[in-house]
XYZ file of C-alpha atoms in Angstrom:
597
model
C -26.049 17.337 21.376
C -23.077 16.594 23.251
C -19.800 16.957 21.521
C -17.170 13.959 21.225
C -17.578 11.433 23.592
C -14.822 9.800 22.765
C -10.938 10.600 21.359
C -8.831 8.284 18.641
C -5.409 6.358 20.444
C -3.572 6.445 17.573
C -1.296 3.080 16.421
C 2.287 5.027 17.374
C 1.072 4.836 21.018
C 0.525 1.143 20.631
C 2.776 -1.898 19.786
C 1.066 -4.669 18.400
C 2.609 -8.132 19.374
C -0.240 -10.251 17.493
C 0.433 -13.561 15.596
C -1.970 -12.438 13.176
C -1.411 -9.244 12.935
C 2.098 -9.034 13.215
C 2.340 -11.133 9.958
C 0.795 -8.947 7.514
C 2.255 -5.497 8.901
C 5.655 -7.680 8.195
C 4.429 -8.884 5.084
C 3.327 -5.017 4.327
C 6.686 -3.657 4.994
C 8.665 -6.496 2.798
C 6.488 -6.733 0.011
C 3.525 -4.756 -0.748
C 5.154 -1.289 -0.182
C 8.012 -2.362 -2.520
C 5.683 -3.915 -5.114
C 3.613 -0.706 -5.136
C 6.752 1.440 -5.368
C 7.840 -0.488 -7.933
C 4.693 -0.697 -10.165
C 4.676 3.367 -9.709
C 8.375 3.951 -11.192
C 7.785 1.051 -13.929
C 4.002 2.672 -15.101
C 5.312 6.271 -15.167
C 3.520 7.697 -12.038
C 6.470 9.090 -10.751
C 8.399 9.958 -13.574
C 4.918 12.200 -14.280
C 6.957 14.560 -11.584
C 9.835 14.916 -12.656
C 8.386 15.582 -16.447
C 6.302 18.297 -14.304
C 9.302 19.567 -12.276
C 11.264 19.878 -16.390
C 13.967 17.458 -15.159
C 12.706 14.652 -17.677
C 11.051 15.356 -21.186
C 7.379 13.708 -22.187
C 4.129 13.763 -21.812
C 2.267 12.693 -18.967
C 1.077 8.967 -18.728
C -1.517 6.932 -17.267
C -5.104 8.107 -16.266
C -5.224 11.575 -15.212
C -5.820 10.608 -11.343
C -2.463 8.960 -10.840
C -0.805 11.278 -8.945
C -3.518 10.490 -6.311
C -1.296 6.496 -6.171
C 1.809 8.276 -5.323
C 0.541 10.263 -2.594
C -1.241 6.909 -0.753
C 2.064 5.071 -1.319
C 3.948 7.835 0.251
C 0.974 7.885 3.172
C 1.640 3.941 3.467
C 5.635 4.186 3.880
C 5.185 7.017 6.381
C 3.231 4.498 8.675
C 5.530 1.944 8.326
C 8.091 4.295 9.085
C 6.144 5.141 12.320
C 6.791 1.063 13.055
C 10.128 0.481 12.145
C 12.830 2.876 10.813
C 13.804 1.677 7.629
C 16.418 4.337 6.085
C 16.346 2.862 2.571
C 13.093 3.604 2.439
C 13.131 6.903 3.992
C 15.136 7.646 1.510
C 13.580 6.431 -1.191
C 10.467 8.607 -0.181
C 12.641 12.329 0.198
C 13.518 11.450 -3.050
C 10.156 11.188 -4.377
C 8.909 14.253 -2.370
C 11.603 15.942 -3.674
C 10.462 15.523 -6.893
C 6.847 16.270 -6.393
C 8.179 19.839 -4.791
C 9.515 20.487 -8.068
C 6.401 19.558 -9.972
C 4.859 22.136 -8.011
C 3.696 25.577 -9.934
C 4.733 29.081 -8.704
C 0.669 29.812 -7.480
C 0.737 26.214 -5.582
C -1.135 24.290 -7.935
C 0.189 20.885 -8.616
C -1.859 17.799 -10.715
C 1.026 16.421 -13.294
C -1.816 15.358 -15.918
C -3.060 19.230 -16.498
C 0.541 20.505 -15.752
C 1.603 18.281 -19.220
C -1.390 17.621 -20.839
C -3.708 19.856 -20.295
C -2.928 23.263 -18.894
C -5.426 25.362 -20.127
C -8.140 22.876 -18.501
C -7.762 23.134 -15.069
C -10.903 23.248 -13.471
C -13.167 22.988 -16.073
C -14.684 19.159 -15.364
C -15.124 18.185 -11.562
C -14.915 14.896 -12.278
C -11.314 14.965 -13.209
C -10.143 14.328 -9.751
C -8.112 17.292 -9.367
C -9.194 17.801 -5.337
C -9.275 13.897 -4.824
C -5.564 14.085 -5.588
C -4.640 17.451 -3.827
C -6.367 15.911 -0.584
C -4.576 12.154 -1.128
C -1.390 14.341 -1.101
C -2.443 16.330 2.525
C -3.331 13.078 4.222
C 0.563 11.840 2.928
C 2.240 14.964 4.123
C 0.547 14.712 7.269
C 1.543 11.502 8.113
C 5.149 11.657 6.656
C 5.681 14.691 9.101
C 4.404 12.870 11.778
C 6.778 10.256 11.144
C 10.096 11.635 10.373
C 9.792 15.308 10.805
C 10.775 16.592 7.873
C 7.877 19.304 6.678
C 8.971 19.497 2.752
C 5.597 17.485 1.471
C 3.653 19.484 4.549
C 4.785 22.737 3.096
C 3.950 21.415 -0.643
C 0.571 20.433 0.591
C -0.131 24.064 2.265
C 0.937 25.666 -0.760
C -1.672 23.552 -2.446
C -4.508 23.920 0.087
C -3.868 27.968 -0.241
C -4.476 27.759 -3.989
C -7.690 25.848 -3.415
C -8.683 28.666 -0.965
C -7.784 31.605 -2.983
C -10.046 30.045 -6.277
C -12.921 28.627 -4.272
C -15.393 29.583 -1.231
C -17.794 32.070 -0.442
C -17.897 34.982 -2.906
C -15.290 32.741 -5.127
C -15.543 29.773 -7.232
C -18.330 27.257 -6.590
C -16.894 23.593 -6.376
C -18.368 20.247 -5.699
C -14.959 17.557 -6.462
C -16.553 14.818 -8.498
C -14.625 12.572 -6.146
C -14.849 13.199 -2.301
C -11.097 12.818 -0.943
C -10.222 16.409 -0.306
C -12.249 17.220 2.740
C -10.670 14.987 4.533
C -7.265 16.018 3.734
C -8.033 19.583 4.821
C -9.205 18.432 8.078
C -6.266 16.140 8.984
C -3.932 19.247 7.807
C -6.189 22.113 9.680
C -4.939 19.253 12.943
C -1.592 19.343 12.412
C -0.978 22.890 11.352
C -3.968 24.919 13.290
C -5.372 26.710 10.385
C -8.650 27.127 10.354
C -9.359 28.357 7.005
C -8.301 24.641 6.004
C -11.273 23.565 8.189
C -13.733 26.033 6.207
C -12.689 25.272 3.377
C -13.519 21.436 3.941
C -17.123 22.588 5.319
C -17.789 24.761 2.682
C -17.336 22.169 -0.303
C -19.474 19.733 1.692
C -22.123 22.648 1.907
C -21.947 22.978 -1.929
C -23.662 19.563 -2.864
C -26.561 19.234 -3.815
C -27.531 22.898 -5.109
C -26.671 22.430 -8.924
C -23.285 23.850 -9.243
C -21.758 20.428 -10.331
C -20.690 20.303 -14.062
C -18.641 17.898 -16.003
C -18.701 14.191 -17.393
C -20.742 12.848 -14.094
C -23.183 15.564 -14.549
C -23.331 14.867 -18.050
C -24.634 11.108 -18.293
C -28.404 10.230 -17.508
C -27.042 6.910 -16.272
C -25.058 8.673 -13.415
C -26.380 12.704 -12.795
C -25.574 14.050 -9.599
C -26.188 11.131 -7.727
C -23.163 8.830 -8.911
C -21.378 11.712 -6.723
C -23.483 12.276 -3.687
C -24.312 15.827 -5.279
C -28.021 15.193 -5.755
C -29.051 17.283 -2.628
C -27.763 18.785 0.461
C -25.649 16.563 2.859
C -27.883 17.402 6.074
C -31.054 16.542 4.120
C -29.596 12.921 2.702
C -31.254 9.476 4.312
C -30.378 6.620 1.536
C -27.089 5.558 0.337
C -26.522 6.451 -3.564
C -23.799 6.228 -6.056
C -20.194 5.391 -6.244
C -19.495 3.390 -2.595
C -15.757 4.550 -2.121
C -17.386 8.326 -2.861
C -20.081 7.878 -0.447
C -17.513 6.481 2.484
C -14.997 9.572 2.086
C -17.857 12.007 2.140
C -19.472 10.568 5.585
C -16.250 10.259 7.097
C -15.794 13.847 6.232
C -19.412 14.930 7.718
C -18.166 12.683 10.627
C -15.419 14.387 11.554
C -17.017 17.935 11.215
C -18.996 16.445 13.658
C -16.312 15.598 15.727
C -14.480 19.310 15.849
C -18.266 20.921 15.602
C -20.902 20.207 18.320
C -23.511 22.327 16.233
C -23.438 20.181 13.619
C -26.711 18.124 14.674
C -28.167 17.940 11.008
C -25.215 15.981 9.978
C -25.207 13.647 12.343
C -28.779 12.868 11.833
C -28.481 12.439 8.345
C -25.133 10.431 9.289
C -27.343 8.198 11.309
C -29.793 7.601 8.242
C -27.158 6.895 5.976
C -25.667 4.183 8.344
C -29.244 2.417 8.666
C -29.578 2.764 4.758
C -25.734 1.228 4.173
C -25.146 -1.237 6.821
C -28.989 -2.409 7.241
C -29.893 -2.832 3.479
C -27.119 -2.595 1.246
C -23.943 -4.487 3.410
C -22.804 -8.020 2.379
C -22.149 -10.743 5.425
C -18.392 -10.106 4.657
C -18.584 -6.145 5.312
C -18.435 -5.619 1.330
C -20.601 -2.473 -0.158
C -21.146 -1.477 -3.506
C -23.341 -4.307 -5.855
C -22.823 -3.994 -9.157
C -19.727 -2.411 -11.648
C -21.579 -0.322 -13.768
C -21.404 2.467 -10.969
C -18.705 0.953 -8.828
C -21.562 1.674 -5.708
C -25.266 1.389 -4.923
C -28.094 -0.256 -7.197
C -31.699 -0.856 -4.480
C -31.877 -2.053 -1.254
C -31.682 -5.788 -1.228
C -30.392 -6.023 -4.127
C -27.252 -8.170 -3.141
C -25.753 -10.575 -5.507
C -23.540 -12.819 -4.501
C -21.147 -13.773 -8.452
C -21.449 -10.350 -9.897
C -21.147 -8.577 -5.961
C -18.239 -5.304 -7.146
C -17.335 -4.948 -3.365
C -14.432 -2.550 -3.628
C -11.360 -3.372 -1.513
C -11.154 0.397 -1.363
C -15.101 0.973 -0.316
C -14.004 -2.030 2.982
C -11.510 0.587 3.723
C -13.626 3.606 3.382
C -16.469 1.991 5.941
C -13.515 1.373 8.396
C -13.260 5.273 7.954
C -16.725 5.763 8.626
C -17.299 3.823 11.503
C -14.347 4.507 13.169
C -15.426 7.787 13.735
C -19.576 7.008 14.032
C -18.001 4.843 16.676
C -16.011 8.583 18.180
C -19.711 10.254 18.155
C -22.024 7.290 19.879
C -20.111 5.023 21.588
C -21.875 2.410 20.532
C -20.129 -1.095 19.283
C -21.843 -1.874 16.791
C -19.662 0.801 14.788
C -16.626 -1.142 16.584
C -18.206 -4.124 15.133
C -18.672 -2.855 11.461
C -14.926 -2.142 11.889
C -14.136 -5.958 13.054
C -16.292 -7.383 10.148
C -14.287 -5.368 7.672
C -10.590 -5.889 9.065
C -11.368 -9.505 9.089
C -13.157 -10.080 5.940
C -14.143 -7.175 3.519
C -10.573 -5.095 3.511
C -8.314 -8.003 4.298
C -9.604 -10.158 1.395
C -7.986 -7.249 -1.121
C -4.838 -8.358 -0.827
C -3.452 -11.963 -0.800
C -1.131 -13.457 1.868
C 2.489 -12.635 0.173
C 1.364 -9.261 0.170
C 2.344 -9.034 -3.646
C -1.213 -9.397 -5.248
C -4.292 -7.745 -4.754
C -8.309 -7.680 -5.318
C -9.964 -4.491 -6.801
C -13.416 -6.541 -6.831
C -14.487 -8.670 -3.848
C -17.476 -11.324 -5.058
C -18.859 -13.673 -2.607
C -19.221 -16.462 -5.929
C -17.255 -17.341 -8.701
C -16.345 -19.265 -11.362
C -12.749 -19.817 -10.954
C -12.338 -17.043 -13.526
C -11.811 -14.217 -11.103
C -8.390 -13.923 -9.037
C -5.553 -11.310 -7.429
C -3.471 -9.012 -9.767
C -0.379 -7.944 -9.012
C -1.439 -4.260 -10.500
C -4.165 -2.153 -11.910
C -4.516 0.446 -14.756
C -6.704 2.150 -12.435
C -4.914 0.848 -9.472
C -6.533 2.732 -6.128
C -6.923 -0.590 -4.367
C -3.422 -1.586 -4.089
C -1.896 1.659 -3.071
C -5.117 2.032 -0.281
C -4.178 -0.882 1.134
C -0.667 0.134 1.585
C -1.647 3.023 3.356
C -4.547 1.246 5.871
C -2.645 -2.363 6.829
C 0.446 -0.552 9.043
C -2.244 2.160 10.771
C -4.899 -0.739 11.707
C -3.838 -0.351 15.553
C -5.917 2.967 14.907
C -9.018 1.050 15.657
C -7.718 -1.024 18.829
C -8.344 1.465 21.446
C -10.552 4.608 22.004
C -10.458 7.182 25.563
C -12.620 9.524 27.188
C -11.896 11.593 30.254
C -11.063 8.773 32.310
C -12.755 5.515 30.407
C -10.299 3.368 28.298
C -12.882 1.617 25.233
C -11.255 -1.566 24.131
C -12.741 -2.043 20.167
C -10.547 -4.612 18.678
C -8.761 -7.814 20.623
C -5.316 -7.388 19.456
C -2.317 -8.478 21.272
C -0.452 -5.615 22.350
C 1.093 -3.306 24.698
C -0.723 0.490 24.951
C -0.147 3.769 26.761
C -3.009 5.974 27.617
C -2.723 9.582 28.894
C -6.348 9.867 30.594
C -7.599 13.137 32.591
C -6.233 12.048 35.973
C -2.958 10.280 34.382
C -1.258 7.637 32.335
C -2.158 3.974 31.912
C -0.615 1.592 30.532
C -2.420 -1.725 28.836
C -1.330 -4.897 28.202
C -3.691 -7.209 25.873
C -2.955 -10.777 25.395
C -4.807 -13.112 23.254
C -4.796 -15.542 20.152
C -7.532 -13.624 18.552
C -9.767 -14.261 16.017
C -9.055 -17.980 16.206
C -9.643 -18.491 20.275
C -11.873 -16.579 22.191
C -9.899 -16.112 25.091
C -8.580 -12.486 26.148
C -6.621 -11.013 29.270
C -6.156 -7.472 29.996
C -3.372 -6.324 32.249
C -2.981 -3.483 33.850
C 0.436 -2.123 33.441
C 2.714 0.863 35.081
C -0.383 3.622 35.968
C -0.351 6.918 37.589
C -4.335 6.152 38.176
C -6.409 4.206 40.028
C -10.427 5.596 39.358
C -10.720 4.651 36.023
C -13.285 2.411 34.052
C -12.924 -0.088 31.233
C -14.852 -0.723 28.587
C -14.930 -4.046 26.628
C -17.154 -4.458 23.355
C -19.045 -7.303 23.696
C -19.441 -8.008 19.829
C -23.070 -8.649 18.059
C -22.057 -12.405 17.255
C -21.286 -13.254 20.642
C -23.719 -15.682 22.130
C -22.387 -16.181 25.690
C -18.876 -14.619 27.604
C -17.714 -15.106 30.704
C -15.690 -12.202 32.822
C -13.269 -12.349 35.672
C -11.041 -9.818 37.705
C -7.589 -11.277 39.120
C -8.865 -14.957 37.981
C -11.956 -14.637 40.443
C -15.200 -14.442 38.377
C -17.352 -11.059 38.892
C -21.051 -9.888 38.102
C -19.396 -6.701 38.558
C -19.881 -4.761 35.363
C -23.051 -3.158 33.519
C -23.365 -4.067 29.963
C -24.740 -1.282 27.250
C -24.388 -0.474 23.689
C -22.740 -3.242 23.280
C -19.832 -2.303 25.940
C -19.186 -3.901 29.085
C -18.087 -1.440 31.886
C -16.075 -2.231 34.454
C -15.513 0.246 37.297
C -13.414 -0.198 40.586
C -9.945 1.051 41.664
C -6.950 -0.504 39.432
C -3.986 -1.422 40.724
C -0.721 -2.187 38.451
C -0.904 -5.880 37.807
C -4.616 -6.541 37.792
C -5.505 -8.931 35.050
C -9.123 -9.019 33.932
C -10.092 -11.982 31.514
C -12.603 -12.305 28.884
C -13.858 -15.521 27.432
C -16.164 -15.208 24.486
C -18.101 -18.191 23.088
C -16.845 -18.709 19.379
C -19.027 -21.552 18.365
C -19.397 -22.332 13.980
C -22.517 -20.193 13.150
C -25.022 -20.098 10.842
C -25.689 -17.025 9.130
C -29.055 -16.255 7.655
C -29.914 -13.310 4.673
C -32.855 -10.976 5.290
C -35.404 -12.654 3.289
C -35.838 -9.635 1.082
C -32.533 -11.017 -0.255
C -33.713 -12.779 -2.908
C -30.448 -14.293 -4.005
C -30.162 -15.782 -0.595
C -32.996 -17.619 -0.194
C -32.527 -21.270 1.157
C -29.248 -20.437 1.451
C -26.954 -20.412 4.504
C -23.311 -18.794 5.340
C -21.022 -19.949 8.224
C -18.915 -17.712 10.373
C -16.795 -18.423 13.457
C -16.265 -15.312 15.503
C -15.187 -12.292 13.660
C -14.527 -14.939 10.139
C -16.543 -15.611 7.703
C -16.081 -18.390 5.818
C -15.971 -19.771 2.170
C -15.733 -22.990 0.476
C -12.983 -22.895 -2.255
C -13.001 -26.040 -5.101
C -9.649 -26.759 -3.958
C -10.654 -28.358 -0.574
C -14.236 -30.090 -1.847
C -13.281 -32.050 -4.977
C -16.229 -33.352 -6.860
C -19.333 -31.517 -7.999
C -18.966 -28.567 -6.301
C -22.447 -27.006 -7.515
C -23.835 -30.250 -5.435
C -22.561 -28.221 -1.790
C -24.601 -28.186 0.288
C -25.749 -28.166 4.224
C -28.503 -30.057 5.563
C -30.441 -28.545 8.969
C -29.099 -31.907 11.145
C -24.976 -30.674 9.473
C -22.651 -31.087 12.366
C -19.441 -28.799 12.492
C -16.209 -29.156 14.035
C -12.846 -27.289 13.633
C -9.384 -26.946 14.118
C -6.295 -24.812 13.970
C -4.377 -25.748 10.619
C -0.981 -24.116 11.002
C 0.249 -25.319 7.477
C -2.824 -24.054 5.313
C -3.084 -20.718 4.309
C -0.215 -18.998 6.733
C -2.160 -20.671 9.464
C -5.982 -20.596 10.079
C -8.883 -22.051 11.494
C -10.567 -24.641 8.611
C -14.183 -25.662 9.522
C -15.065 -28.946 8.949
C -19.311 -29.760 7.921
C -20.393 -33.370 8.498
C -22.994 -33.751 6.792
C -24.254 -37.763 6.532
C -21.504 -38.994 3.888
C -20.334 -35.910 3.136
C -17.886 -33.834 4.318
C -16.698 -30.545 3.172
C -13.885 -27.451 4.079
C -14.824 -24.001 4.612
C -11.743 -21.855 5.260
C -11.531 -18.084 5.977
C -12.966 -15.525 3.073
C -10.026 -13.321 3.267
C -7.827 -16.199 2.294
C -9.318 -17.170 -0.544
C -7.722 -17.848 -3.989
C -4.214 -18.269 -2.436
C -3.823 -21.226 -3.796
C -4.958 -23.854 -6.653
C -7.616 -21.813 -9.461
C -10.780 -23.043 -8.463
C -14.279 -21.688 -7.520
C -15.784 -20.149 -4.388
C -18.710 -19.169 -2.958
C -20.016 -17.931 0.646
C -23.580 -18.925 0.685
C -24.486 -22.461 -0.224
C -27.738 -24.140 0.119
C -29.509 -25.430 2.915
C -31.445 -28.493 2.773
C -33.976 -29.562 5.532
């Protein structure tokens, strides 16, 4: 197996210039870090600190995971810092890490619930999320070095990863964290610091599933067992997706990336690949979503895909970016670029609304009218993950390899590239996802032997490609990726033109709850129709096989979006973007709607 083919371009080396884009990391900045700050001073999560650190008296409060909310806010402001320094903020955050330094025990352990509540219980239940905390608070201090420099929460966090490693691993401890998180922490903090037992570590508790040494409140109910967990048997030997969905996605993503730093690792990529066919071919909604039903936040049978009572975690959208952002790193193949696209345009972004204040735990595809945005959650892990994924989504713009540039996502924006042979810079223009039309310049470069490649996405019907405005056949299109080789010279423009007609979308017919039913999309969007725009009985919507469909840019509705119009004899009704639904009047919604011959 060959090892990585190809390497991450991280957002810092990119500036995104997008209309659409643009907006929410604004709208991120302004008012969903601050309302998720706030929310975590006003419900006691960080208070829970300084109680730990003996600078404030009481017991701990909330649900003994909370810490874990602190750690992704802190993650979140450490991006934004990346995009704009903000020394309020910055501020605000030493403060906090401050405090969590002095919460901190003398060994390196740190989880505020056990510290106050329940010290003589440490490690005793896997399920109580001690891990999924410690590695929500590695990914933070990663970043927030990254970002300003300042190694306090990095030191905190290998103080904490040495504790792990002096309990557990071989001839220690057995472990198998109820809630995957940690690996991945230990691998982003093995990057940045170069210590490798941090990387064993993370490949030993993987190697721990599935042999029988979980215990605790999972283990403990015949409605969950092992497999609510992913601890039912051995990652290399796994092939259909089970349990809790935001579990599942942090646990690939961690087998990914030992992948990534581990050409031996062919067992794990094979079972990778099974899992992706079992996720994305049987269990995946139209709108990205995963996970069908509450009573296990995750998985129920292939198929099985209701539309009113769909649980679709904001946080499980996330986790699949994750995934197949680094599936993507191992194949090369778009169609993991396009799982990505379907998720930043419909699954994640429809978790939280367009003020940036209020946000979606649950994402169903139907409802009532009954179901809508909250500014918080008891349990509130989907708020404070979006507040660490919208600033870092230029992540998933860009990918290189030796001397290849891989173009994943059309966002405008200006890149740099350090190839093999030299630097390149990239210049993207575009209007995307409302038009289809894309340019590419090619900046200041110390290169000229390079290639390009485009992803050609798996909704695209027809595109049309030209070099310096003159059209070319010039390119060889595979997995999904057009290639285009010749010698670049600063200033060449290549422009792509993709076809973005209204589509229908059909449901595998072992979908029962789809059948004679139809969903529209428009490029990367899918659409809904809310009660707001189709007055009337809006049980009666539906689309006949003769429906025509036009549609237009509507820069008043919704911050500005493309609204679909369906003519359809007398009738006419409004479909607008999923991810923008319930942002205004209470009404209902659904995605799928009948079709009529």
């Amino acid at each position: 197996m060959k090892k990585k083919i190809l390497e991450p371009v991280y957002f810092t080396d990119i500036r995104i210039k997008d209309n659409f884009w643009t907006k929410k990391t604004k709208t991120h900045q302004r008012n969903t870090l601050a309302i998720c700050l706030e929310k975590c001073q006003e419900t006691g999560r960080l208070d829970n600190f300084k109680k730990a650190a003996g600078e404030k008296e009481g017991k701990f409060e909330g649900i003994y995971f909370n810490d874990s909310d602190v750690y992704k806010v802190l993650e979140g402001v450490a991006y934004a810092l990346m995009l704009e320094e903000d020394a309020e903020l910055e501020k605000k955050a030493d403060q906090i890490i401050a405090d969590i330094a002095g919460a901190q025990e003398e060994n390196g352990y740190l989880d505020t619930y056990f510290t106050l509540n329940a010290p003589e219980e440490k490690w005793t239940d896997m399920e109580k999320h001690e891990m999924y905390c410690g590695g929500h608070l590695m990914e933070a201090a990663v970043a927030y070095k990254q970002a300003t420099g300042k190694g306090v929460l990095l030191e905190v966090a290998c103080r904490l990863a040495d504790h792990y490693d002096s309990v557990f691993g071989p001839g220690k401890e057995h472990w198998v964290p109820g809630h995957e998180e940690v690996e991945l922490g230990l691998i982003k903090l093995y990057r940045e610091t170069g210590e490798e037992r941090y990387l064993r570590l993370a490949k030993w508790l993987l190697e721990e599933r599935g042999h029988g040494y979980g215990k605790g409140e999972i283990w403990d109910k015949k409605e969950w067992g092992p497999a609510y967990c992913q601890d039912d048997k051995p990652v290399k030997d796994m092939s259909d997706v089970k349990g809790h969905a935001v579990r599942a996605m942090y646990l690939y993503a961690a087998m990914a990336d030992i992948v990534i730093l581990n050409e031996k690792e062919e067992e794990y990529l094979k079972a990778l690949d099974r899992l992706w066919e079992s996720v994305v071919g049987r269990n995946m909604y139209v709108t990205g979503g995963i996970g069908q039903t509450k009573d296990n936040e995750g998985f129920t049978q292939d198929y099985d895909l209701p539309n009113d009572t769909a649980y679709c975690e904001t946080c499980a959208s996330v986790g699949m970016i994750y995934w197949n952002w680094r599936m993507n790193m191992l194949h090369a193949d778009a169609r993991y670029a396009d799982i990505v696209e379907q998720e930043l345009y419909n699954g994640a972004l429809a978790g939280v609304s367009l003020d940036g204040n209020r946000f979606f735990y649950v994402n169903p595809l139907e409802t009532d009218g009954s179901h809508h945005r909250q500014e918080w959650y008891d349990c509130s892990c989907c708020p404070t993950q979006i507040a660490r994924f919208i600033p870092s989504i230029g992540n998933y713009i860009y990918n290189k390899s030796d001397n290849n540039i891989w173009i994943n996502q059309f966002i405008k924006s200006e890149s740099e590239h350090v190839l093999e042979g030299g630097k390149v810079q990239i210049i993207q223009e575009g209007n995307y996802p409302w038009e289809g039309s894309m340019r590419f310049i090619i900046g200041a470069t110390s290169l000229e032997d390079f290639n390009i490649f485009i992803r050609i996405s798996k909704w695209v019907n027809s595109f049309n490609i030209t070099i310096n405005d003159k059209n070319t056949s010039d390119y060889i299109l595979g997995k999904g990726y057009l290639k285009l080789t010749r010698s670049w010279k600063q200033g060449d423009q290549v422009s792509l033109t993709l076809d973005m007609p209204v589509k229908r979308v059909y449901s595998d017919p072992r979908v029962k709850n789809n059948l004679e039913k139809v969903a529209l999309q428009r490029g990367p969007i899918v659409y809904c129709f809310e009660e707001v725009d189709n007055p009337g009985d809006f049980n009666d919507i539906s689309i006949s096989q003769e429906a025509i469909f036009s549609y237009e840019y509507d820069r008043e509705l919704l911050d500005g979006v493309v609204k679909i119009k369906v003519h359809d004899g007398e009738n006419t009704f409004t479909a607008v973007p999923y991810y923008s639904w319930d942002n205004r009047e209470e009404g209902r919604m659904k995605v799928w709607v009948k079709e009529r011959e």
